[in-house]
mmCIF file of C-alpha atoms in Angstrom:
data_model
loop_
_atom_site.group_PDB
_atom_site.id
_atom_site.type_symbol
_atom_site.label_atom_id
_atom_site.label_comp_id
_atom_site.label_asym_id
_atom_site.label_seq_id
_atom_site.Cartn_x
_atom_site.Cartn_y
_atom_site.Cartn_z
ATOM 1 C CA MET A 180 -13.430 2.710 -0.082
ATOM 2 C CA ARG A 181 -11.862 5.664 -1.844
ATOM 3 C CA ARG A 182 -12.549 5.919 -5.554
ATOM 4 C CA HIS A 183 -8.899 5.902 -6.669
ATOM 5 C CA ILE A 184 -8.320 2.587 -4.880
ATOM 6 C CA LYS A 185 -11.339 1.060 -6.635
ATOM 7 C CA ASP A 186 -9.993 2.411 -9.927
ATOM 8 C CA MET A 187 -6.561 0.843 -9.315
ATOM 9 C CA ILE A 188 -8.168 -2.499 -8.511
ATOM 10 C CA ASN A 189 -10.202 -2.370 -11.725
ATOM 11 C CA ASP A 190 -7.316 -1.085 -13.870
ATOM 12 C CA MET A 191 -5.025 -3.872 -12.635
ATOM 13 C CA GLY A 192 -7.692 -6.545 -13.060
ATOM 14 C CA ILE A 193 -7.482 -7.585 -9.428
ATOM 15 C CA VAL A 194 -10.190 -9.557 -7.629
ATOM 16 C CA VAL A 195 -10.639 -8.710 -3.932
ATOM 17 C CA LEU A 196 -11.885 -11.458 -1.632
ATOM 18 C CA TYR A 197 -12.587 -11.465 2.088
ATOM 19 C CA GLY A 198 -12.207 -14.204 4.658
ATOM 20 C CA PRO A 199 -10.699 -15.121 7.993
ATOM 21 C CA LEU A 200 -6.914 -14.767 7.754
ATOM 22 C CA GLU A 201 -4.072 -14.845 10.233
ATOM 23 C CA ALA A 202 -2.504 -11.973 8.272
ATOM 24 C CA LYS A 203 -4.246 -8.715 7.381
ATOM 25 C CA GLY A 204 -4.039 -9.505 3.696
ATOM 26 C CA MET A 205 -2.223 -11.306 0.949
ATOM 27 C CA TYR A 206 -1.721 -11.057 -2.787
ATOM 28 C CA VAL A 207 -2.048 -14.244 -4.845
ATOM 29 C CA ASP A 208 -0.292 -13.537 -8.128
ATOM 30 C CA ASP A 209 -1.457 -16.682 -9.964
ATOM 31 C CA TYR A 210 -5.083 -15.575 -9.544
ATOM 32 C CA ARG A 211 -4.528 -11.786 -9.604
ATOM 33 C CA ALA A 212 -6.382 -11.746 -6.282
ATOM 34 C CA ILE A 213 -6.050 -9.941 -2.990
ATOM 35 C CA ILE A 214 -7.485 -11.664 0.043
ATOM 36 C CA LEU A 215 -8.265 -9.454 3.028
ATOM 37 C CA ASP A 216 -9.051 -10.440 6.566
ATOM 38 C CA ASN A 217 -12.734 -9.744 7.074
ATOM 39 C CA ASN A 218 -12.138 -8.153 10.505
ATOM 40 C CA LEU A 219 -10.291 -5.050 9.258
ATOM 41 C CA SER A 220 -11.617 -1.563 9.886
ATOM 42 C CA GLU A 221 -12.303 0.527 6.782
ATOM 43 C CA GLU A 222 -9.090 2.486 7.361
ATOM 44 C CA GLU A 223 -7.024 -0.686 7.806
ATOM 45 C CA GLU A 224 -8.649 -2.218 4.738
ATOM 46 C CA GLU A 225 -7.547 0.687 2.553
ATOM 47 C CA MET A 226 -3.958 0.581 3.840
ATOM 48 C CA VAL A 227 -3.736 -3.193 3.396
ATOM 49 C CA LEU A 228 -5.284 -2.948 -0.078
ATOM 50 C CA LEU A 229 -2.711 -0.339 -1.094
ATOM 51 C CA HIS A 230 0.083 -2.513 0.272
ATOM 52 C CA GLU A 231 -1.168 -5.579 -1.593
ATOM 53 C CA LEU A 232 -1.713 -3.511 -4.753
ATOM 54 C CA GLY A 233 1.950 -2.583 -4.393
ATOM 55 C CA HIS A 234 2.823 -6.273 -4.674
ATOM 56 C CA ALA A 235 0.572 -6.559 -7.742
ATOM 57 C CA ALA A 236 2.060 -3.457 -9.370
ATOM 58 C CA ARG A 237 5.711 -4.069 -8.577
ATOM 59 C CA GLN A 238 6.101 -7.846 -8.372
ATOM 60 C CA SER A 239 3.502 -9.388 -10.661
ATOM 61 C CA GLY A 240 5.034 -12.461 -12.248
ATOM 62 C CA GLU A 241 7.898 -12.431 -9.743
ATOM 63 C CA MET A 242 6.155 -13.644 -6.603
ATOM 64 C CA ASN A 243 7.994 -16.974 -6.796
ATOM 65 C CA LEU A 244 11.090 -14.992 -5.764
ATOM 66 C CA TYR A 245 9.224 -13.760 -2.682
ATOM 67 C CA HIS A 246 9.514 -17.165 -1.037
ATOM 68 C CA ARG A 247 13.098 -17.887 -2.091
ATOM 69 C CA THR A 248 14.979 -16.000 0.608
ATOM 70 C CA ARG A 249 14.226 -13.728 3.525
ATOM 71 C CA THR A 250 16.128 -10.983 1.719
ATOM 72 C CA MET A 251 13.836 -11.184 -1.314
ATOM 73 C CA GLN A 252 10.792 -11.241 0.956
ATOM 74 C CA ALA A 253 12.030 -8.194 2.870
ATOM 75 C CA LYS A 254 12.708 -6.343 -0.393
ATOM 76 C CA ALA A 255 9.227 -7.161 -1.729
ATOM 77 C CA GLU A 256 7.577 -6.029 1.512
ATOM 78 C CA ALA A 257 9.567 -2.784 1.530
ATOM 79 C CA GLU A 258 8.512 -2.068 -2.070
ATOM 80 C CA ALA A 259 4.853 -2.733 -1.222
ATOM 81 C CA GLU A 260 5.055 -0.457 1.824
ATOM 82 C CA LYS A 261 6.696 2.284 -0.249
ATOM 83 C CA PHE A 262 3.904 1.968 -2.836
ATOM 84 C CA MET A 263 1.264 2.303 -0.094
ATOM 85 C CA VAL A 264 2.953 5.350 1.448
ATOM 86 C CA ALA A 265 3.445 7.015 -1.957
ATOM 87 C CA GLU A 266 -0.244 6.567 -2.779
ATOM 88 C CA GLU A 267 -1.203 8.020 0.591
ATOM 89 C CA VAL A 268 1.120 11.010 0.103
ATOM 90 C CA GLU A 269 -0.364 11.718 -3.319
ATOM 91 C CA THR A 270 -3.917 11.473 -1.976
ATOM 92 C CA TYR A 271 -3.083 13.662 1.034
ATOM 93 C CA LEU A 272 -1.588 16.364 -1.198
ATOM 94 C CA MET A 273 -4.640 16.346 -3.479
ATOM 95 C CA GLU A 274 -7.214 16.246 -0.668
ATOM 96 C CA ASN A 275 -5.574 19.150 1.140
ATOM 97 C CA ASP A 276 -4.544 21.133 -1.955
ATOM 98 C CA LEU A 277 -0.911 21.153 -0.850
ATOM 99 C CA ASP A 278 2.361 21.064 -2.687
ATOM 100 C CA CYS A 279 5.159 18.755 -1.610
ATOM 101 C CA LYS A 280 7.117 21.572 0.040
ATOM 102 C CA SER A 281 4.305 22.376 2.462
ATOM 103 C CA ILE A 282 3.853 18.905 3.907
ATOM 104 C CA ASN A 283 5.393 17.896 7.207
ATOM 105 C CA PRO A 284 6.139 14.141 7.139
ATOM 106 C CA VAL A 285 5.330 13.634 10.830
ATOM 107 C CA VAL A 286 2.035 15.531 10.606
ATOM 108 C CA PHE A 287 1.152 13.567 7.471
ATOM 109 C CA LEU A 288 1.917 10.219 9.130
ATOM 110 C CA GLU A 289 -0.034 11.104 12.249
ATOM 111 C CA ASN A 290 -2.967 12.311 10.137
ATOM 112 C CA ARG A 291 -3.022 9.021 8.211
ATOM 113 C CA HIS A 292 -2.441 6.932 11.368
ATOM 114 C CA LEU A 293 0.767 5.516 9.920
ATOM 115 C CA SER A 294 3.891 4.609 11.838
ATOM 116 C CA LEU A 295 6.525 7.303 12.236
ATOM 117 C CA ARG A 296 9.036 4.755 10.943
ATOM 118 C CA TYR A 297 7.848 5.791 7.477
ATOM 119 C CA ALA A 298 9.167 9.357 7.903
ATOM 120 C CA PRO A 299 12.328 8.725 5.817
ATOM 121 C CA VAL A 300 10.188 7.121 3.092
ATOM 122 C CA VAL A 301 7.866 10.144 3.049
ATOM 123 C CA GLU A 302 10.827 12.519 2.900
ATOM 124 C CA LYS A 303 12.294 10.620 -0.061
ATOM 125 C CA ILE A 304 8.934 10.533 -1.878
ATOM 126 C CA LEU A 305 8.478 14.278 -1.364
ATOM 127 C CA SER A 306 11.993 15.002 -2.624
ATOM 128 C CA GLN A 307 11.198 13.143 -5.865
ATOM 129 C CA ILE A 308 7.938 14.960 -6.625
#
């Protein structure tokens, strides 16, 4: 696991647990815990961790709203996905010594094995850097 992800986990005071899950992962706000399916590849594990850390960073104390309506759930999932993509963009720029103007969103997404549906998110993130 990449060092910055370990640092985020420690800085946020999150406990990471593994077990058989129907989902790839879940964040349990009451326990400040992320539970990951134990069958994930290392690459999947990092993406799921970043997603779940997005819930911890953006929705801590508000997870009761997550289950209220589908709209709130969709908003929370979109925020967690945006957090994951933003972290990946930042890491990609640092690892490749690039500035935001020299990154192609499609090339980035393909390099990170992320869905091309994130292209607009990447473009927005890059425009804000």
